[in-house]
Short mmCIF file of C-alpha atoms in Angstrom, two decimals:
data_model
loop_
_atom_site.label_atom_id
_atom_site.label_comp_id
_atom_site.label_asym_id
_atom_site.label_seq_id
_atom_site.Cartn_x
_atom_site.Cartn_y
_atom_site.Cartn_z
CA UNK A 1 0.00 0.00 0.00
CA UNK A 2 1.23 3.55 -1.08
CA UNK A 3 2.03 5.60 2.12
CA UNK A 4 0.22 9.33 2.57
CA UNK A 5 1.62 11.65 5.06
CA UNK A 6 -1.05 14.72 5.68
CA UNK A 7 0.00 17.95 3.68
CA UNK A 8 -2.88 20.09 4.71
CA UNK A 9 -5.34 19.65 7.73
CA UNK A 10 -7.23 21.87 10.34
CA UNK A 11 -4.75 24.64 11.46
CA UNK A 12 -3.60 24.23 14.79
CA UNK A 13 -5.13 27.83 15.93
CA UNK A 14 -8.55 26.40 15.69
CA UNK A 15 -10.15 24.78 19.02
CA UNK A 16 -10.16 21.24 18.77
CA UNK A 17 -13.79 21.77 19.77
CA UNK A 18 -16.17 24.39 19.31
CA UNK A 19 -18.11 25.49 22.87
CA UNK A 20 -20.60 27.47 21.69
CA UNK A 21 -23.46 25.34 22.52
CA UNK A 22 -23.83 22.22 23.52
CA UNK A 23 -24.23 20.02 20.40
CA UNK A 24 -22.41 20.06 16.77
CA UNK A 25 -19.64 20.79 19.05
CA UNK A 26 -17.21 20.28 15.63
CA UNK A 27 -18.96 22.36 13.08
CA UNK A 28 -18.99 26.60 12.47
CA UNK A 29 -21.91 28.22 12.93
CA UNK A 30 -21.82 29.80 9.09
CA UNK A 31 -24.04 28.85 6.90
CA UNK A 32 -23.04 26.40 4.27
CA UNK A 33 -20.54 27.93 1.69
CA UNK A 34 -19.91 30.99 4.10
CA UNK A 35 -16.70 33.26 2.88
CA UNK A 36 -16.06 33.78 6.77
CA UNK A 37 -15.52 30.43 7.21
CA UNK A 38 -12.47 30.52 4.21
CA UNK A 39 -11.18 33.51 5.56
CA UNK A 40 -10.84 31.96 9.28
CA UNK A 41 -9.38 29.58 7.71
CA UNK A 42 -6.21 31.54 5.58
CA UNK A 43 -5.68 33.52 8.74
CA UNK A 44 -5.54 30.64 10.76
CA UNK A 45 -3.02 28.82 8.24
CA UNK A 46 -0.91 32.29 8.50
CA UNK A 47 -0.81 32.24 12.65
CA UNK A 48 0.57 29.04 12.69
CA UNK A 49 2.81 29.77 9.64
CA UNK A 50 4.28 32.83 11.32
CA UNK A 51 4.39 30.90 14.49
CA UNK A 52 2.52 33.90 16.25
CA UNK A 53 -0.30 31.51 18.18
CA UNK A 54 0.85 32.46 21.33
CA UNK A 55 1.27 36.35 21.25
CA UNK A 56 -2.00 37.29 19.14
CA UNK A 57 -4.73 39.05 20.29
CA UNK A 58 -8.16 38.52 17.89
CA UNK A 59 -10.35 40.74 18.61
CA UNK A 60 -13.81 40.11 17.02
CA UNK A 61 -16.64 42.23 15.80
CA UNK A 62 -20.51 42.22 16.00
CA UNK A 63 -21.79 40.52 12.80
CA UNK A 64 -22.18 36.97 11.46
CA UNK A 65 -18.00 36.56 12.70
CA UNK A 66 -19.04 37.67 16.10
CA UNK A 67 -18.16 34.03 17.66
CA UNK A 68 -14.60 34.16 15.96
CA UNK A 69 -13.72 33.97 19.84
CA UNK A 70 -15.26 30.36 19.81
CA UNK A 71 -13.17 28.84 16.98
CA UNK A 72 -9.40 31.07 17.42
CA UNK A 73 -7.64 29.58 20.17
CA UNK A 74 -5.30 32.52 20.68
CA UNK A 75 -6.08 35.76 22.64
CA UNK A 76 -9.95 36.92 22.20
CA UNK A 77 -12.41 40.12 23.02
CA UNK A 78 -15.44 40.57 21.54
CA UNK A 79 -15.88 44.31 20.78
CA UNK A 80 -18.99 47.18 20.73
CA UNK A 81 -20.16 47.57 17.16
CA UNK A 82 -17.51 49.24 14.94
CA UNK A 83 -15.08 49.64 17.54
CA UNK A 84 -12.31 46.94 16.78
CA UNK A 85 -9.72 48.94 15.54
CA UNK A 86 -10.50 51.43 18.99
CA UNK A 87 -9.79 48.28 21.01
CA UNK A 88 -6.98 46.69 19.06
CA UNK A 89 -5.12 50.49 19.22
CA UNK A 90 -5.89 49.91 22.75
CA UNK A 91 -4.65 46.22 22.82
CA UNK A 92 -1.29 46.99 20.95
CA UNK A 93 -0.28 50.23 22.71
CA UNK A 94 -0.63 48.23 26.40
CA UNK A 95 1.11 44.51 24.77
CA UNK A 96 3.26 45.89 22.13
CA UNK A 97 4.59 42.50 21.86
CA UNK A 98 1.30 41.21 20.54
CA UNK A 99 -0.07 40.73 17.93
CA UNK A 100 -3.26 42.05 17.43
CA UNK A 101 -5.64 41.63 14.47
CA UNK A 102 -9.12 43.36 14.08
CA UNK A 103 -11.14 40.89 12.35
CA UNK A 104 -14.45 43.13 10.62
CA UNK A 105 -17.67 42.55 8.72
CA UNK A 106 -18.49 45.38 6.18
CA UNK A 107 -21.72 46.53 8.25
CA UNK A 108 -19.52 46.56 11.29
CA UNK A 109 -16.37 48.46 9.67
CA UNK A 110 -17.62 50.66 6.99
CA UNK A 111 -21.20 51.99 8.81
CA UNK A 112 -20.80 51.64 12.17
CA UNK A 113 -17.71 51.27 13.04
CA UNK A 114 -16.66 54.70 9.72
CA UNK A 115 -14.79 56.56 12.48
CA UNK A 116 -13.02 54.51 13.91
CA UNK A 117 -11.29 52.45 11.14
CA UNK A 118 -10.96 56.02 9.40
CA UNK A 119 -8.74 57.20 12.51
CA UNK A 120 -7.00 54.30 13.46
CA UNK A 121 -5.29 53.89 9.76
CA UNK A 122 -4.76 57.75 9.75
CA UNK A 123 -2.92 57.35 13.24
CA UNK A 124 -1.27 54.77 11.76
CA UNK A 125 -1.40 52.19 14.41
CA UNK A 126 0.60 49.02 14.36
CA UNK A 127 -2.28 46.91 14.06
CA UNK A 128 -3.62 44.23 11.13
CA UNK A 129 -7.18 44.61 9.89
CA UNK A 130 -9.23 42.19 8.10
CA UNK A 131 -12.31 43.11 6.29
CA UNK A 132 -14.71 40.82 4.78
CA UNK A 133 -16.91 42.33 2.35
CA UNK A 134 -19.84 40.05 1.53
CA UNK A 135 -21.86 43.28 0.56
CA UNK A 136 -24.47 43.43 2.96
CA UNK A 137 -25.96 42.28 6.86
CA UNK A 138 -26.00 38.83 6.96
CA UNK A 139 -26.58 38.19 10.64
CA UNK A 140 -29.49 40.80 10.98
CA UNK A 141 -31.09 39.25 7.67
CA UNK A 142 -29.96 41.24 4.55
CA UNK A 143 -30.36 44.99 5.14
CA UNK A 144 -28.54 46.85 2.22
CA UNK A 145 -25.03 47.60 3.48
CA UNK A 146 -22.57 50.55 2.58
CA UNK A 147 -20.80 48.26 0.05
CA UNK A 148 -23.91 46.90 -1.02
CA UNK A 149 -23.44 47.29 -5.16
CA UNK A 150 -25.82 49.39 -7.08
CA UNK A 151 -29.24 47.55 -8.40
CA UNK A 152 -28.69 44.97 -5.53
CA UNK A 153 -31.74 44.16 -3.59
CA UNK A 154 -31.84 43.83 -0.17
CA UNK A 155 -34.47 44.15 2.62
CA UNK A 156 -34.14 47.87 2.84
CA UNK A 157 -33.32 48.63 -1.19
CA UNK A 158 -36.47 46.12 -2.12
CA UNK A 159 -35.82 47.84 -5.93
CA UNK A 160 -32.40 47.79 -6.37
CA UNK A 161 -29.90 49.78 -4.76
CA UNK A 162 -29.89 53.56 -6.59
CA UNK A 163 -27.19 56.21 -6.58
CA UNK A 164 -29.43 58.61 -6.16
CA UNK A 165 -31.54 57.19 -3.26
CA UNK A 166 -29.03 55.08 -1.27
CA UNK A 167 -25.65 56.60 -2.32
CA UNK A 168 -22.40 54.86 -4.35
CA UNK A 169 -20.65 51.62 -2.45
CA UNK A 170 -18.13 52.99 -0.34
CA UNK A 171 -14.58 51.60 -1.44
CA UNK A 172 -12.75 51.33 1.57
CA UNK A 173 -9.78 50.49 0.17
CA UNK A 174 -9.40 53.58 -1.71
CA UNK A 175 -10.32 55.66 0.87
CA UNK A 176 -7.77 54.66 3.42
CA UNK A 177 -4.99 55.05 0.77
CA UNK A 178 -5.63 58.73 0.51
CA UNK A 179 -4.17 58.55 4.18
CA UNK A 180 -0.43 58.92 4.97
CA UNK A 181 0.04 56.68 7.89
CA UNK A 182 -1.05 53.08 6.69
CA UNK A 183 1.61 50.73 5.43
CA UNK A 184 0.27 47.69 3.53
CA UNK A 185 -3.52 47.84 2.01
CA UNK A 186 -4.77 45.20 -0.34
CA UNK A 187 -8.40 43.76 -1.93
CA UNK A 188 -8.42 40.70 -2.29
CA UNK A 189 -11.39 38.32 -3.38
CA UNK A 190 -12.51 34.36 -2.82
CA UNK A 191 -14.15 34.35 -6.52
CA UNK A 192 -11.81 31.54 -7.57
CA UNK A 193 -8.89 28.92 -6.61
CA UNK A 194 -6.58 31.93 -7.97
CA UNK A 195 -8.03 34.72 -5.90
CA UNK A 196 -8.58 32.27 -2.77
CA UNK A 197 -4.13 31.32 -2.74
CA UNK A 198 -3.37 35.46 -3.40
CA UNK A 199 -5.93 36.07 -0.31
CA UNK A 200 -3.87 33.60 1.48
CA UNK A 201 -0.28 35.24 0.63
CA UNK A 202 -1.71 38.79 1.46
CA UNK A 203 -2.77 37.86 5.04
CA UNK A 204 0.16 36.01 5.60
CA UNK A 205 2.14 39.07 4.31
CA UNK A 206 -0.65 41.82 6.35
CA UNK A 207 0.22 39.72 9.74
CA UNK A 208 4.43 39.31 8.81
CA UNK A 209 4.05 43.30 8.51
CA UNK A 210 2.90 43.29 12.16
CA UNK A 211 5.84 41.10 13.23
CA UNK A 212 8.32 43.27 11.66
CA UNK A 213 6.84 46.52 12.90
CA UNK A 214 5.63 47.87 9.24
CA UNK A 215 2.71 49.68 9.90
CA UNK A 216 -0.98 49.89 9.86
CA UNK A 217 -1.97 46.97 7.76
CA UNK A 218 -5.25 46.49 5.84
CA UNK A 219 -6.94 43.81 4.20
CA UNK A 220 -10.16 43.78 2.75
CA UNK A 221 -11.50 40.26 1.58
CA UNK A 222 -14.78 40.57 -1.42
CA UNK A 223 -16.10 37.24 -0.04
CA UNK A 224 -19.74 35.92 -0.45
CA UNK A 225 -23.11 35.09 1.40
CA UNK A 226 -25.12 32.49 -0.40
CA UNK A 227 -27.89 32.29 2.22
CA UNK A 228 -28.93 36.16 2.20
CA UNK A 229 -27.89 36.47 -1.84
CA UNK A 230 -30.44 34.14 -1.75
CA UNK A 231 -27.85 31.82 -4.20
CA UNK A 232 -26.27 28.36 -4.40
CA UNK A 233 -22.56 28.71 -2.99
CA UNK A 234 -20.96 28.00 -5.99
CA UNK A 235 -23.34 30.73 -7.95
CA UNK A 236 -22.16 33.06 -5.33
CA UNK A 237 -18.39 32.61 -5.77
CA UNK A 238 -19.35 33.42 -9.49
CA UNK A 239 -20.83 36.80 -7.96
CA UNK A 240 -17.82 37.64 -6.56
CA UNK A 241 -15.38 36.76 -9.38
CA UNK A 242 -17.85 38.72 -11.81
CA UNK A 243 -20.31 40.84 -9.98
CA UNK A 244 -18.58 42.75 -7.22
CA UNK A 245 -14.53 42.62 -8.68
CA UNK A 246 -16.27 44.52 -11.14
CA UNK A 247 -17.24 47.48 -8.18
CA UNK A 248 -14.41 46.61 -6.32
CA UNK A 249 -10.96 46.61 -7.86
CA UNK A 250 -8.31 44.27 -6.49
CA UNK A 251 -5.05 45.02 -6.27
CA UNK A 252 -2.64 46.37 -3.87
CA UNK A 253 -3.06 50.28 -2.90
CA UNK A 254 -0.06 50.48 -0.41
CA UNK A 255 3.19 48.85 -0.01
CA UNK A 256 5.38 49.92 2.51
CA UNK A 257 7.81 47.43 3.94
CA UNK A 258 9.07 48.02 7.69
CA UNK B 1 1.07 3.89 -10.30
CA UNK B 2 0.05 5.41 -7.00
CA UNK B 3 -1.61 8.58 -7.08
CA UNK B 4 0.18 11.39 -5.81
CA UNK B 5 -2.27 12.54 -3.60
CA UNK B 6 -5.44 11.47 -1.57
CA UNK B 7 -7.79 13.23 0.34
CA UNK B 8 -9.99 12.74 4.04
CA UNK B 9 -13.36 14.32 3.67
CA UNK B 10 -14.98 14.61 7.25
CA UNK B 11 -18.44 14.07 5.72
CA UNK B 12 -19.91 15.06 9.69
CA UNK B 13 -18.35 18.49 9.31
CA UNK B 14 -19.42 18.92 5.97
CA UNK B 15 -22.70 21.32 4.75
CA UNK B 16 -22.87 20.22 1.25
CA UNK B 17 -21.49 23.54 -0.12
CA UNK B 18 -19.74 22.03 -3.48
CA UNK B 19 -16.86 24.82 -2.96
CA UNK B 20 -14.76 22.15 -2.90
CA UNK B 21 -16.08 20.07 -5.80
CA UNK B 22 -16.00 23.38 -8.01
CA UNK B 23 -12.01 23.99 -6.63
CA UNK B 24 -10.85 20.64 -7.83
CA UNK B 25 -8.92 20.77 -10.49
CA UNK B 26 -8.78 17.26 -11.44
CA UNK B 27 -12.68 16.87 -10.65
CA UNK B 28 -12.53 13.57 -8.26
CA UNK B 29 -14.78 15.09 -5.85
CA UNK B 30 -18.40 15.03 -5.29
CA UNK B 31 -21.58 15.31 -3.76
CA UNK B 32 -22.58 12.51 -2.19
CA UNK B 33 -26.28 10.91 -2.93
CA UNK B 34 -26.30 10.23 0.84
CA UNK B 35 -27.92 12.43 3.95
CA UNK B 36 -25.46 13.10 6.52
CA UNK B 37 -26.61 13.22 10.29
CA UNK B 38 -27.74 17.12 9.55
CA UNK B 39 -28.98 16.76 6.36
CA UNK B 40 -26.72 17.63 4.02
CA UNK B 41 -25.29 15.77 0.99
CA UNK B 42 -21.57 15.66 2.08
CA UNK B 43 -18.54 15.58 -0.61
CA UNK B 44 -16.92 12.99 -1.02
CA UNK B 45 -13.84 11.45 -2.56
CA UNK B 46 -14.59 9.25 -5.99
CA UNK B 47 -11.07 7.57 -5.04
CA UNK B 48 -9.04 8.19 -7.41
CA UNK B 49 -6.87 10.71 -9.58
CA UNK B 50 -6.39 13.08 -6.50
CA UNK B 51 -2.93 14.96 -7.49
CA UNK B 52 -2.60 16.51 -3.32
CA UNK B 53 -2.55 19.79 -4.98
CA UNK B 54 -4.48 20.88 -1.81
CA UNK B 55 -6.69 23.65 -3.29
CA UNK B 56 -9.85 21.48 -1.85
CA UNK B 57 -8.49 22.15 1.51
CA UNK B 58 -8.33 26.35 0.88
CA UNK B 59 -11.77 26.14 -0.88
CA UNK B 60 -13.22 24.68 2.25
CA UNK B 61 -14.98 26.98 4.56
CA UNK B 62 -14.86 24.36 7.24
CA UNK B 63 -12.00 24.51 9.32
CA UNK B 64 -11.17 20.98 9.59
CA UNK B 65 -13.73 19.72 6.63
CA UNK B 66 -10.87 18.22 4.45
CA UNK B 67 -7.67 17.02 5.21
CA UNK B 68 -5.14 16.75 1.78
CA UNK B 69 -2.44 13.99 2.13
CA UNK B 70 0.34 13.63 -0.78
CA UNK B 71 2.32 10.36 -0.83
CA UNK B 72 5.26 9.77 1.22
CA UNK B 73 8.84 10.12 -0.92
#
């Protein structure tokens, strides 16, 4: 019999069970197909990559990635609305020697939480922050987001989102590059096998910038929701490769190494 | 010949997404015709032609769903 040694299995940074409640004990709480659940994943793979387990600090917002505290076994707080990057400047100025990522939903970090993501990058704290753009609330049930693209329905844009009603998607990414301060910013998207291996090198490479002192690092990841797109998983990676990559440009905005 | 790679699908941890079968490039996964315990039609290994590439594994949203193994040298 051939002999097969395991190449790639559940990162180590992952509870070996999840204590949420008291059954499925081994299973995420996203819904099937869930871009969260990828994107815990490729940051996971980069902790124990970088070796960094034991020094970082995960702090986790409100939104369907609210219970990233149940699943990361590393440092957790679960945050106020909007306020991660408040908490992680907080975090990293008291344990400089940690490392401390903001983890954010697009509801969370581009309504709510405008301010304080705005001011954070522009003080240019020495923080990582990952942003997962599905596009609109999942958790409270698909209420149109600020990222939300135009003609997209949602609860609250029943017609199609409309410049003129409900405003342009804000492009977050864009905005915090007209800032000074931050050192790495990137968009990166789960549309494909392609886009999924360059979202894992770029939050390997937003977390390494952390370890080396670089800077403010931001990540923002165009991921999708089947369940509130009301769309079959694999439709809704099709979204994202063609739909919102076509909104939101990838690419890198800032490079600065440390 | 052997094949280079295999792969563990933990068809309890599964939803029955299909990322995974859509990732592979050389197509030897799929949905099974079976219920698991929650109700979902877990993937599943056909059994052979898996090359360990490990893009499966990436694809997955579930964080230990699928386990990629390549053969030993």
């Amino acid at each position: 019999m051939p002999e097969y040694a395991p190449v790639h299995a559940k990162p180590h940074c992952f509870y070996e069970r999840y204590e949420r409640k008291a059954e499925l004990q081994h299973q995420t709480h996203y819904c099937p197909g869930c871009g969260h659940g990828i994107v815990h994943k490729l940051l996971a793979q980069a902790i124990d990559g970088l070796g960094i387990q034991d020094r970082t600090i995960l702090v986790s917002p409100v939104g369907c990635s609210v219970f990233a505290y149940y699943y990361f076994d590393v440092g957790n707080i679960q945050v106020a609305h909007g306020r991660a990057p408040a908490v992680a400047t907080a975090v990293k100025r008291s344990r400089p020697e940690s490392i401390v990522i903001s983890y954010q939903g697009d509801g969370d970090l581009a309504a709510i939480g405008s301010a304080e993501i705005l001011h954070a990058a522009n003080r240019g704290e020495l923080i990582t922050v990952i942003f997962v753009n599905n596009a609109i609330y999942g958790m409270t049930g698909g209420q149109m987001a600020p990222t939300t693209l135009l003609g997209m329905k949602t609860t609250t844009s029943p017609q199609g989102r409309t410049a003129a009603g409900e405003g342009f998607p804000i492009h977050v990414c864009e905005l915090l590059a007209s800032l000074e301060a931050p050192a790495f910013i990137e968009r990166v998207a789960l549309g494909n096998n392609q886009q999924i291996m360059r979202a894992a090198r770029v939050l390997r490479r937003a977390l390494e910038n952390q370890v080396k002192g670089a800077g403010f690092s931001f990540v923002e990841v165009l991921a999708q929701c089947p369940t509130v797109w009301g769309m079959q998983p694999v439709e809704a990676q099709k979204f994202v490769r063609e739909k919102m990559t076509g909104t939101f440009a990838l690419g890198n905005f800032r490079d600065r190494r440390g | 010949m052997a094949d280079r790679g295999s792969v563990e699908l933990n068809s309890e941890e599964c939803k029955g997404c299909g990322l995974c079968v859509e990732a592979c490039p050389p197509k030897v996964l799929k949905l099974s015709a079976r219920f698991n315990q929650y109700g979902y039609h877990p993937a599943e290994y056909t059994g052979a032609g898996c090359t360990g590439c490990g893009i499966c594994f990436f694809a997955c949203p579930e964080p230990g769903g699928i386990t990629v193994l390549r053969l030993a040298a």
